[in-house]
PDB file of C-alpha atoms in Angstrom:
ATOM      1  CA  MET A   1      79.034  69.972  67.920  1.00 40.00           C
ATOM      2  CA  ASN A   2      80.938  67.350  69.337  1.00 41.00           C
ATOM      3  CA  ASP A   3      81.553  63.882  67.534  1.00 45.00           C
ATOM      4  CA  SER A   4      79.610  62.150  69.832  1.00 40.00           C
ATOM      5  CA  VAL A   5      76.406  64.080  69.092  1.00 40.00           C
ATOM      6  CA  SER A   6      77.018  63.916  65.405  1.00 53.00           C
ATOM      7  CA  LYS A   7      77.750  60.178  65.292  1.00 50.00           C
ATOM      8  CA  SER A   8      74.866  59.241  67.321  1.00 61.00           C
ATOM      9  CA  TYR A   9      72.923  59.597  63.817  1.00 74.00           C
ATOM     10  CA  ASN A  10      74.279  56.598  62.884  1.00 71.00           C
ATOM     11  CA  HIS A  11      71.889  54.389  64.738  1.00 72.00           C
ATOM     12  CA  PHE A  12      68.879  56.129  63.230  1.00 85.00           C
ATOM     13  CA  ASP A  13      66.174  53.731  62.576  1.00 86.00           C
ATOM     14  CA  TYR A  14      65.919  53.783  58.508  1.00 94.00           C
ATOM     15  CA  GLU A  15      62.963  51.877  57.205  1.00 93.00           C
ATOM     16  CA  TYR A  16      63.066  50.200  53.740  1.00 96.00           C
ATOM     17  CA  LEU A  17      60.370  51.801  51.980  1.00 97.00           C
ATOM     18  CA  GLY A  18      60.252  50.022  48.588  1.00 98.00           C
ATOM     19  CA  ALA A  19      59.390  51.620  45.233  1.00 98.00           C
ATOM     20  CA  GLY A  20      57.874  55.363  45.484  1.00 98.00           C
ATOM     21  CA  LEU A  21      57.046  58.089  43.047  1.00 98.00           C
ATOM     22  CA  GLY A  22      57.840  61.748  43.132  1.00 97.00           C
ATOM     23  CA  LEU A  23      54.614  63.672  43.785  1.00 96.00           C
ATOM     24  CA  ARG A  24      53.725  66.239  41.534  1.00 94.00           C
ATOM     25  CA  THR A  25      50.929  68.638  41.748  1.00 91.00           C
ATOM     26  CA  PRO A  26      49.205  67.895  38.649  1.00 93.00           C
ATOM     27  CA  HIS A  27      48.577  63.903  40.265  1.00 96.00           C
ATOM     28  CA  ILE A  28      47.773  65.039  43.697  1.00 95.00           C
ATOM     29  CA  TYR A  29      43.788  64.878  43.270  1.00 95.00           C
ATOM     30  CA  LYS A  30      44.033  61.665  41.198  1.00 96.00           C
ATOM     31  CA  ILE A  31      46.031  60.180  44.055  1.00 97.00           C
ATOM     32  CA  LEU A  32      43.707  61.494  46.637  1.00 97.00           C
ATOM     33  CA  ALA A  33      40.491  60.165  44.861  1.00 97.00           C
ATOM     34  CA  GLU A  34      41.832  57.028  43.817  1.00 97.00           C
ATOM     35  CA  LYS A  35      44.534  56.055  46.326  1.00 97.00           C
ATOM     36  CA  PRO A  36      46.500  53.852  44.181  1.00 97.00           C
ATOM     37  CA  LYS A  37      49.106  51.173  45.854  1.00 97.00           C
ATOM     38  CA  ILE A  38      52.167  53.095  45.945  1.00 98.00           C
ATOM     39  CA  ASP A  39      54.704  52.118  48.554  1.00 98.00           C
ATOM     40  CA  TRP A  40      55.706  55.758  49.268  1.00 98.00           C
ATOM     41  CA  LEU A  41      55.899  59.328  47.939  1.00 98.00           C
ATOM     42  CA  GLU A  42      58.477  61.872  48.038  1.00 98.00           C
ATOM     43  CA  ILE A  43      57.649  65.889  47.907  1.00 96.00           C
ATOM     44  CA  HIS A  44      59.455  68.672  46.979  1.00 95.00           C
ATOM     45  CA  ILE A  45      59.131  70.310  50.524  1.00 95.00           C
ATOM     46  CA  CYS A  46      59.751  73.696  49.715  1.00 91.00           C
ATOM     47  CA  ASN A  47      56.380  73.731  47.703  1.00 90.00           C
ATOM     48  CA  TYR A  48      54.652  72.968  50.624  1.00 92.00           C
ATOM     49  CA  ILE A  49      56.468  74.572  53.785  1.00 90.00           C
ATOM     50  CA  ASN A  50      54.438  77.941  53.441  1.00 85.00           C
ATOM     51  CA  GLY A  51      51.150  76.606  54.065  1.00 80.00           C
ATOM     52  CA  GLY A  52      48.043  77.346  52.403  1.00 79.00           C
ATOM     53  CA  LEU A  53      46.135  74.881  49.977  1.00 78.00           C
ATOM     54  CA  ASN A  54      49.387  72.833  49.072  1.00 87.00           C
ATOM     55  CA  GLN A  55      49.957  72.003  52.940  1.00 90.00           C
ATOM     56  CA  GLN A  56      46.296  71.100  53.416  1.00 92.00           C
ATOM     57  CA  LEU A  57      46.563  68.734  50.408  1.00 93.00           C
ATOM     58  CA  LEU A  58      50.106  67.358  51.915  1.00 94.00           C
ATOM     59  CA  MET A  59      48.511  66.637  55.054  1.00 95.00           C
ATOM     60  CA  LYS A  60      45.723  64.515  53.429  1.00 96.00           C
ATOM     61  CA  VAL A  61      48.259  62.642  51.198  1.00 97.00           C
ATOM     62  CA  ALA A  62      50.093  62.028  54.430  1.00 97.00           C
ATOM     63  CA  GLU A  63      47.012  60.260  55.944  1.00 97.00           C
ATOM     64  CA  ASN A  64      47.508  57.503  53.394  1.00 97.00           C
ATOM     65  CA  TYR A  65      51.039  57.220  52.221  1.00 98.00           C
ATOM     66  CA  PRO A  66      54.447  57.432  53.746  1.00 98.00           C
ATOM     67  CA  LEU A  67      56.247  60.501  52.807  1.00 98.00           C
ATOM     68  CA  SER A  68      59.832  61.767  51.986  1.00 98.00           C
ATOM     69  CA  PHE A  69      60.892  65.478  52.387  1.00 98.00           C
ATOM     70  CA  HIS A  70      63.256  66.428  49.507  1.00 97.00           C
ATOM     71  CA  GLY A  71      64.741  70.070  49.744  1.00 94.00           C
ATOM     72  CA  VAL A  72      66.188  72.035  47.402  1.00 88.00           C
ATOM     73  CA  SER A  73      66.390  75.572  49.349  1.00 86.00           C
ATOM     74  CA  LEU A  74      68.703  74.922  52.401  1.00 92.00           C
ATOM     75  CA  ASN A  75      71.857  76.305  50.433  1.00 92.00           C
ATOM     76  CA  LEU A  76      74.263  73.897  52.665  1.00 93.00           C
ATOM     77  CA  GLY A  77      77.166  74.761  50.595  1.00 90.00           C
ATOM     78  CA  GLY A  78      76.342  78.515  50.730  1.00 91.00           C
ATOM     79  CA  THR A  79      78.241  81.058  52.943  1.00 91.00           C
ATOM     80  CA  GLU A  80      75.175  83.283  53.953  1.00 91.00           C
ATOM     81  CA  PRO A  81      73.378  81.928  57.335  1.00 93.00           C
ATOM     82  CA  LEU A  82      71.017  79.042  57.385  1.00 94.00           C
ATOM     83  CA  ASN A  83      67.521  80.500  56.528  1.00 93.00           C
ATOM     84  CA  LEU A  84      65.891  80.048  60.270  1.00 95.00           C
ATOM     85  CA  PRO A  85      62.487  80.705  59.228  1.00 94.00           C
ATOM     86  CA  TYR A  86      62.590  78.107  56.759  1.00 94.00           C
ATOM     87  CA  LEU A  87      64.246  75.605  59.345  1.00 96.00           C
ATOM     88  CA  LYS A  88      61.477  76.426  61.992  1.00 96.00           C
ATOM     89  CA  ARG A  89      58.822  75.606  59.346  1.00 95.00           C
ATOM     90  CA  LEU A  90      60.763  72.238  58.321  1.00 96.00           C
ATOM     91  CA  LYS A  91      60.890  71.272  61.705  1.00 97.00           C
ATOM     92  CA  GLN A  92      57.249  72.054  62.569  1.00 96.00           C
ATOM     93  CA  LEU A  93      56.183  69.773  59.450  1.00 96.00           C
ATOM     94  CA  THR A  94      58.647  67.089  60.068  1.00 97.00           C
ATOM     95  CA  GLU A  95      57.175  66.796  63.699  1.00 97.00           C
ATOM     96  CA  GLU A  96      53.745  66.903  62.438  1.00 96.00           C
ATOM     97  CA  ILE A  97      53.722  64.352  59.587  1.00 96.00           C
ATOM     98  CA  ASN A  98      56.927  62.250  60.681  1.00 96.00           C
ATOM     99  CA  PRO A  99      58.360  61.774  57.196  1.00 97.00           C
ATOM    100  CA  ARG A 100      60.472  58.556  56.728  1.00 97.00           C
ATOM    101  CA  LEU A 101      63.336  60.605  54.850  1.00 98.00           C
ATOM    102  CA  VAL A 102      64.566  64.233  54.850  1.00 98.00           C
ATOM    103  CA  SER A 103      67.160  65.070  52.304  1.00 98.00           C
ATOM    104  CA  GLU A 104      68.856  67.797  50.575  1.00 96.00           C
ATOM    105  CA  HIS A 105      71.659  68.319  47.866  1.00 95.00           C
ATOM    106  CA  ALA A 106      75.510  68.631  48.133  1.00 93.00           C
ATOM    107  CA  CYS A 107      75.506  71.892  46.491  1.00 92.00           C
ATOM    108  CA  PHE A 108      74.969  75.782  46.789  1.00 83.00           C
ATOM    109  CA  THR A 109      71.783  77.574  45.753  1.00 80.00           C
ATOM    110  CA  ALA A 110      72.241  81.140  46.483  1.00 66.00           C
ATOM    111  CA  HIS A 111      75.166  83.876  46.776  1.00 68.00           C
ATOM    112  CA  ASN A 112      75.389  87.365  48.039  1.00 71.00           C
ATOM    113  CA  GLY A 113      71.386  87.626  48.412  1.00 68.00           C
ATOM    114  CA  GLU A 114      70.843  86.277  44.887  1.00 67.00           C
ATOM    115  CA  VAL A 115      69.086  82.912  44.370  1.00 67.00           C
ATOM    116  CA  PHE A 116      70.001  80.867  41.606  1.00 62.00           C
ATOM    117  CA  HIS A 117      67.346  78.545  41.205  1.00 68.00           C
ATOM    118  CA  ASP A 118      69.748  76.004  40.372  1.00 75.00           C
ATOM    119  CA  LEU A 119      72.031  73.147  41.946  1.00 85.00           C
ATOM    120  CA  LEU A 120      75.302  74.520  41.990  1.00 87.00           C
ATOM    121  CA  PRO A 121      78.498  72.102  42.755  1.00 91.00           C
ATOM    122  CA  ILE A 122      80.946  72.942  45.291  1.00 93.00           C
ATOM    123  CA  PRO A 123      84.887  72.467  45.285  1.00 94.00           C
ATOM    124  CA  TYR A 124      85.621  69.332  47.533  1.00 97.00           C
ATOM    125  CA  THR A 125      88.336  70.932  49.502  1.00 97.00           C
ATOM    126  CA  GLU A 126      89.042  70.759  53.107  1.00 97.00           C
ATOM    127  CA  GLU A 127      87.674  74.082  53.691  1.00 97.00           C
ATOM    128  CA  SER A 128      84.409  73.116  51.737  1.00 96.00           C
ATOM    129  CA  LEU A 129      84.407  69.715  53.999  1.00 97.00           C
ATOM    130  CA  ASN A 130      84.295  71.603  57.386  1.00 97.00           C
ATOM    131  CA  HIS A 131      81.855  74.417  56.283  1.00 95.00           C
ATOM    132  CA  PHE A 132      79.215  71.678  54.848  1.00 96.00           C
ATOM    133  CA  ALA A 133      79.612  69.464  57.652  1.00 96.00           C
ATOM    134  CA  SER A 134      79.052  71.977  60.053  1.00 96.00           C
ATOM    135  CA  ARG A 135      75.692  73.379  58.274  1.00 96.00           C
ATOM    136  CA  ILE A 136      74.609  69.584  58.013  1.00 97.00           C
ATOM    137  CA  SER A 137      75.230  69.270  61.756  1.00 96.00           C
ATOM    138  CA  GLN A 138      73.341  72.513  62.598  1.00 96.00           C
ATOM    139  CA  VAL A 139      70.372  71.334  60.491  1.00 97.00           C
ATOM    140  CA  GLN A 140      70.194  67.997  61.807  1.00 97.00           C
ATOM    141  CA  GLU A 141      70.387  69.456  65.553  1.00 96.00           C
ATOM    142  CA  PHE A 142      67.842  72.002  64.902  1.00 97.00           C
ATOM    143  CA  ILE A 143      65.191  69.320  63.295  1.00 97.00           C
ATOM    144  CA  GLY A 144      66.388  66.313  65.985  1.00 96.00           C
ATOM    145  CA  ARG A 145      67.002  63.806  63.179  1.00 96.00           C
ATOM    146  CA  PRO A 146      69.355  63.272  60.438  1.00 97.00           C
ATOM    147  CA  ILE A 147      69.257  64.202  56.777  1.00 98.00           C
ATOM    148  CA  LEU A 148      70.316  62.510  53.611  1.00 98.00           C
ATOM    149  CA  ILE A 149      72.676  64.358  51.174  1.00 98.00           C
ATOM    150  CA  GLU A 150      72.290  63.812  47.243  1.00 97.00           C
ATOM    151  CA  ASN A 151      75.076  63.321  45.213  1.00 97.00           C
ATOM    152  CA  LEU A 152      74.768  66.174  42.176  1.00 94.00           C
ATOM    153  CA  SER A 153      75.197  66.145  38.420  1.00 94.00           C
ATOM    154  CA  ARG A 154      78.030  68.385  37.429  1.00 91.00           C
ATOM    155  CA  TYR A 155      79.309  69.898  34.506  1.00 90.00           C
ATOM    156  CA  ILE A 156      82.506  71.140  35.702  1.00 89.00           C
ATOM    157  CA  GLU A 157      85.190  70.250  37.988  1.00 93.00           C
ATOM    158  CA  TYR A 158      87.183  72.567  40.123  1.00 94.00           C
ATOM    159  CA  PRO A 159      90.897  72.421  40.110  1.00 95.00           C
ATOM    160  CA  GLU A 160      91.039  73.410  43.667  1.00 97.00           C
ATOM    161  CA  SER A 161      89.510  69.882  44.695  1.00 96.00           C
ATOM    162  CA  VAL A 162      91.679  67.675  47.049  1.00 98.00           C
ATOM    163  CA  PHE A 163      88.663  65.051  47.044  1.00 97.00           C
ATOM    164  CA  THR A 164      86.978  63.077  44.957  1.00 97.00           C
ATOM    165  CA  GLU A 165      83.187  63.320  45.102  1.00 97.00           C
ATOM    166  CA  SER A 166      82.639  59.645  46.740  1.00 97.00           C
ATOM    167  CA  GLU A 167      85.489  60.768  49.433  1.00 98.00           C
ATOM    168  CA  PHE A 168      83.692  64.022  50.136  1.00 97.00           C
ATOM    169  CA  LEU A 169      80.503  62.686  50.834  1.00 98.00           C
ATOM    170  CA  SER A 170      82.025  59.711  52.699  1.00 98.00           C
ATOM    171  CA  GLN A 171      83.746  62.361  55.156  1.00 97.00           C
ATOM    172  CA  LEU A 172      80.303  63.895  55.693  1.00 97.00           C
ATOM    173  CA  CYS A 173      79.080  60.895  56.690  1.00 96.00           C
ATOM    174  CA  ARG A 174      81.893  59.885  58.809  1.00 95.00           C
ATOM    175  CA  ARG A 175      81.916  63.573  60.627  1.00 96.00           C
ATOM    176  CA  THR A 176      78.051  64.233  61.068  1.00 96.00           C
ATOM    177  CA  GLY A 177      76.163  60.962  60.820  1.00 96.00           C
ATOM    178  CA  CYS A 178      73.946  62.204  57.931  1.00 97.00           C
ATOM    179  CA  GLY A 179      73.113  59.355  55.451  1.00 97.00           C
ATOM    180  CA  LEU A 180      73.277  59.499  51.494  1.00 98.00           C
ATOM    181  CA  LEU A 181      70.580  59.564  48.809  1.00 98.00           C
ATOM    182  CA  LEU A 182      72.334  57.852  45.865  1.00 98.00           C
ATOM    183  CA  ASP A 183      71.045  59.478  42.569  1.00 98.00           C
ATOM    184  CA  LEU A 184      72.245  56.902  39.892  1.00 98.00           C
ATOM    185  CA  THR A 185      71.189  59.011  37.016  1.00 98.00           C
ATOM    186  CA  ASN A 186      73.374  61.968  38.275  1.00 97.00           C
ATOM    187  CA  ALA A 187      76.390  59.534  38.517  1.00 97.00           C
ATOM    188  CA  TYR A 188      75.799  58.404  35.187  1.00 97.00           C
ATOM    189  CA  VAL A 189      75.572  61.849  33.683  1.00 97.00           C
ATOM    190  CA  ASN A 190      78.719  62.637  35.367  1.00 97.00           C
ATOM    191  CA  GLN A 191      80.513  59.474  33.891  1.00 97.00           C
ATOM    192  CA  ARG A 192      79.441  60.402  30.457  1.00 95.00           C
ATOM    193  CA  ASN A 193      80.085  64.006  30.721  1.00 95.00           C
ATOM    194  CA  LEU A 194      83.129  64.200  32.978  1.00 95.00           C
ATOM    195  CA  GLY A 195      84.545  60.605  32.635  1.00 95.00           C
ATOM    196  CA  ILE A 196      84.007  59.738  36.436  1.00 96.00           C
ATOM    197  CA  ASN A 197      83.846  56.173  36.418  1.00 97.00           C
ATOM    198  CA  LEU A 198      80.615  55.351  37.851  1.00 97.00           C
ATOM    199  CA  ASP A 199      81.343  51.924  39.621  1.00 97.00           C
ATOM    200  CA  ASP A 200      84.466  53.552  41.438  1.00 97.00           C
ATOM    201  CA  PHE A 201      82.222  56.260  42.505  1.00 97.00           C
ATOM    202  CA  VAL A 202      79.772  53.833  43.962  1.00 97.00           C
ATOM    203  CA  ASP A 203      82.045  51.539  45.677  1.00 97.00           C
ATOM    204  CA  GLN A 204      83.965  54.325  47.226  1.00 97.00           C
ATOM    205  CA  LEU A 205      80.957  55.286  49.013  1.00 98.00           C
ATOM    206  CA  PRO A 206      80.003  54.016  52.315  1.00 97.00           C
ATOM    207  CA  ALA A 207      76.981  51.506  51.422  1.00 96.00           C
ATOM    208  CA  GLU A 208      75.641  51.370  55.029  1.00 95.00           C
ATOM    209  CA  HIS A 209      74.845  55.167  54.741  1.00 96.00           C
ATOM    210  CA  ILE A 210      72.851  55.043  51.596  1.00 97.00           C
ATOM    211  CA  HIS A 211      69.312  54.774  52.271  1.00 97.00           C
ATOM    212  CA  GLU A 212      67.394  55.989  49.334  1.00 98.00           C
ATOM    213  CA  ILE A 213      67.924  55.977  45.353  1.00 98.00           C
ATOM    214  CA  HIS A 214      66.775  58.465  42.971  1.00 98.00           C
ATOM    215  CA  LEU A 215      66.173  56.892  39.134  1.00 98.00           C
ATOM    216  CA  ALA A 216      65.401  59.653  36.449  1.00 97.00           C
ATOM    217  CA  GLY A 217      65.600  60.220  32.667  1.00 96.00           C
ATOM    218  CA  TYR A 218      68.028  62.818  31.162  1.00 96.00           C
ATOM    219  CA  SER A 219      68.089  64.864  27.976  1.00 94.00           C
ATOM    220  CA  GLN A 220      70.969  64.963  25.370  1.00 91.00           C
ATOM    221  CA  ASP A 221      72.485  67.743  23.404  1.00 85.00           C
ATOM    222  CA  SER A 222      75.177  67.073  20.705  1.00 77.00           C
ATOM    223  CA  GLU A 223      77.834  67.099  23.401  1.00 85.00           C
ATOM    224  CA  TRP A 224      76.314  66.681  26.833  1.00 90.00           C
ATOM    225  CA  LEU A 225      73.979  64.679  29.000  1.00 94.00           C
ATOM    226  CA  VAL A 226      71.639  67.251  31.000  1.00 91.00           C
ATOM    227  CA  ASP A 227      69.596  65.887  34.196  1.00 91.00           C
ATOM    228  CA  THR A 228      66.371  67.419  33.004  1.00 93.00           C
ATOM    229  CA  HIS A 229      64.128  64.744  34.617  1.00 91.00           C
ATOM    230  CA  SER A 230      62.338  65.224  31.400  1.00 93.00           C
ATOM    231  CA  ALA A 231      62.128  61.627  29.929  1.00 95.00           C
ATOM    232  CA  PRO A 232      61.487  57.981  30.654  1.00 97.00           C
ATOM    233  CA  ILE A 233      64.168  56.347  32.509  1.00 97.00           C
ATOM    234  CA  PRO A 234      66.493  54.768  29.971  1.00 97.00           C
ATOM    235  CA  ASP A 235      67.722  50.998  29.686  1.00 98.00           C
ATOM    236  CA  GLU A 236      71.104  52.094  30.738  1.00 97.00           C
ATOM    237  CA  ILE A 237      69.989  53.480  33.892  1.00 98.00           C
ATOM    238  CA  TRP A 238      67.590  50.423  34.658  1.00 98.00           C
ATOM    239  CA  LEU A 239      70.804  48.372  33.987  1.00 98.00           C
ATOM    240  CA  VAL A 240      72.936  50.612  36.459  1.00 98.00           C
ATOM    241  CA  PHE A 241      70.250  49.883  39.061  1.00 98.00           C
ATOM    242  CA  GLN A 242      70.312  46.190  38.714  1.00 97.00           C
ATOM    243  CA  LYS A 243      73.874  46.068  39.158  1.00 97.00           C
ATOM    244  CA  TYR A 244      73.533  48.342  42.135  1.00 97.00           C
ATOM    245  CA  CYS A 245      70.933  45.884  43.687  1.00 97.00           C
ATOM    246  CA  ALA A 246      72.986  42.879  42.811  1.00 95.00           C
ATOM    247  CA  ARG A 247      75.997  44.192  44.303  1.00 95.00           C
ATOM    248  CA  TYR A 248      74.666  45.725  47.595  1.00 95.00           C
ATOM    249  CA  GLY A 249      71.065  44.843  47.943  1.00 94.00           C
ATOM    250  CA  PRO A 250      67.961  46.710  47.527  1.00 96.00           C
ATOM    251  CA  ARG A 251      67.380  50.239  48.817  1.00 96.00           C
ATOM    252  CA  SER A 252      64.160  52.422  48.964  1.00 98.00           C
ATOM    253  CA  VAL A 253      64.142  53.818  45.517  1.00 98.00           C
ATOM    254  CA  LEU A 254      62.250  56.742  43.747  1.00 98.00           C
ATOM    255  CA  ILE A 255      60.818  57.345  40.504  1.00 98.00           C
ATOM    256  CA  GLU A 256      61.567  60.919  39.511  1.00 97.00           C
ATOM    257  CA  ARG A 257      60.098  63.255  36.532  1.00 96.00           C
ATOM    258  CA  ASP A 258      59.718  67.012  36.778  1.00 92.00           C
ATOM    259  CA  ASN A 259      59.431  68.155  33.321  1.00 92.00           C
ATOM    260  CA  ASN A 260      57.394  66.976  30.370  1.00 93.00           C
ATOM    261  CA  LEU A 261      55.317  65.390  33.190  1.00 95.00           C
ATOM    262  CA  PRO A 262      53.193  62.480  31.505  1.00 96.00           C
ATOM    263  CA  GLU A 263      49.836  60.870  32.769  1.00 96.00           C
ATOM    264  CA  PHE A 264      50.181  59.279  36.336  1.00 97.00           C
ATOM    265  CA  GLU A 265      49.833  55.688  34.836  1.00 97.00           C
ATOM    266  CA  GLU A 266      53.089  56.246  32.852  1.00 97.00           C
ATOM    267  CA  LEU A 267      54.872  57.135  35.982  1.00 97.00           C
ATOM    268  CA  ASP A 268      53.296  54.092  37.728  1.00 98.00           C
ATOM    269  CA  ARG A 269      54.615  51.656  35.176  1.00 98.00           C
ATOM    270  CA  GLU A 270      58.282  52.749  35.787  1.00 98.00           C
ATOM    271  CA  ARG A 271      57.560  52.569  39.519  1.00 98.00           C
ATOM    272  CA  ILE A 272      56.378  49.063  39.123  1.00 98.00           C
ATOM    273  CA  ILE A 273      59.441  48.229  37.053  1.00 98.00           C
ATOM    274  CA  ALA A 274      61.845  49.073  39.919  1.00 98.00           C
ATOM    275  CA  GLU A 275      59.374  47.218  42.248  1.00 98.00           C
ATOM    276  CA  GLY A 276      59.915  44.033  40.305  1.00 97.00           C
ATOM    277  CA  ILE A 277      63.674  44.650  40.252  1.00 97.00           C
ATOM    278  CA  LEU A 278      63.709  45.206  44.297  1.00 97.00           C
ATOM    279  CA  ASN A 279      61.735  41.904  44.596  1.00 96.00           C
ATOM    280  CA  GLN A 280      64.177  39.950  42.543  1.00 95.00           C
ATOM    281  CA  TYR A 281      66.898  40.954  44.792  1.00 92.00           C
ATOM    282  CA  LYS A 282      65.239  40.681  48.062  1.00 85.00           C
ATOM    283  CA  VAL A 283      64.336  37.074  47.128  1.00 78.00           C
ATOM    284  CA  GLN A 284      68.054  36.733  46.001  1.00 76.00           C
ATOM    285  CA  GLN A 285      69.142  38.249  49.201  1.00 73.00           C
ATOM    286  CA  LEU A 286      66.692  35.975  51.623  1.00 67.00           C
ATOM    287  CA  GLU A 287      68.023  32.923  49.622  1.00 67.00           C
ATOM    288  CA  ASN A 288      71.608  33.792  50.334  1.00 70.00           C
ATOM    289  CA  SER A 289      71.274  34.545  54.100  1.00 61.00           C
ATOM    290  CA  SER A 290      69.498  31.074  54.474  1.00 54.00           C
ATOM    291  CA  GLU A 291      72.355  29.339  52.719  1.00 56.00           C
ATOM    292  CA  LEU A 292      74.724  30.809  55.656  1.00 50.00           C
ATOM    293  CA  GLU A 293      72.492  30.014  58.412  1.00 55.00           C
ATOM    294  CA  PRO A 294      73.922  26.579  60.470  1.00 50.00           C
ATOM    295  CA  VAL A 295      72.184  23.553  59.737  1.00 43.00           C
TER     296      VAL A 295
END
C-alpha cells in the first residue's frame, strides 16, 4: 500500500462521543428495557461477530446507542495470515451498524496455531514496525476505514527494542493513518511496574491521533499492578485523566470493567464522574477559545 492511501485516513471524521460504558452481557437486557441515558457503548466485537442471539441483541442496542467495536482477535502482531473469515464478518457488521470507532491492540494473541487468550507485547523493532504497519494497512483497506490501536499493559521489556512504545505507536500513525486508543490505566500500570514515565509516554504521542481513552481499575499483588479490569477506578487514575484533559482537552472516554462485574448503576456512577470531568474541560476549552477571538 502506498503512502497516499494510508495517509488519507488522517482526515477521517472522528466524532466526539462523550462518556461511555463497556457493554457487558449481564447488563444488555436492562439497557434494552430501560434505555438509560448513556452517550455511547463499546462492545467486544469478538463476542458478537458469529451471529446468533448475541448479534440480534447487538442490533437492538445499536438502534438506541452509538457503538464502538473493540477487538482482541486480529492478532496484528502475529506472523500468521490475517483471519479472512473474521475480517469479512467484521466488515459486514461495520457496514450494517456503522460504529463510531473500531479498535484493536498493539499485541499478538496467537503463534504457530496456538491461541493464548491474552494480549502479548511485541518488541519495538524496525522489523516489528514494518510488519505491524503492513497488517494495519491491510485491515483498514479491507474494511474501508481506519482503526484505533490501543497501548498495552506490559510486564516485560524486550532487550531487542530500539523504539520506545510512544515512538512505535507514533510511527504506526504516520505510516498507516490509524488512530490511537489511549488506555491511561495501562500507561499507569507500566509506570508502576516498569518505571516508564507516564507523562513522557503521553506527551510523546501524537495528540491529534488520540480519539478514545480507556479508564479501568486494576489489582495488586505483592510486587505488581495487574490490569485486571476488576475493580473501581482508583483516585490516581481519575487524577491522571483530569491531568490529560487539562493538557489536551476532552476526548471520548470509556469506563471498562470485565471482572467482578458490579450492578449497572455502580458502573454508571463512574461514567457520570467521567462525564463531569469532560464537561469541566469542555467549558474551559470554550472559554479559552473565546478569549482568543478578535474583538
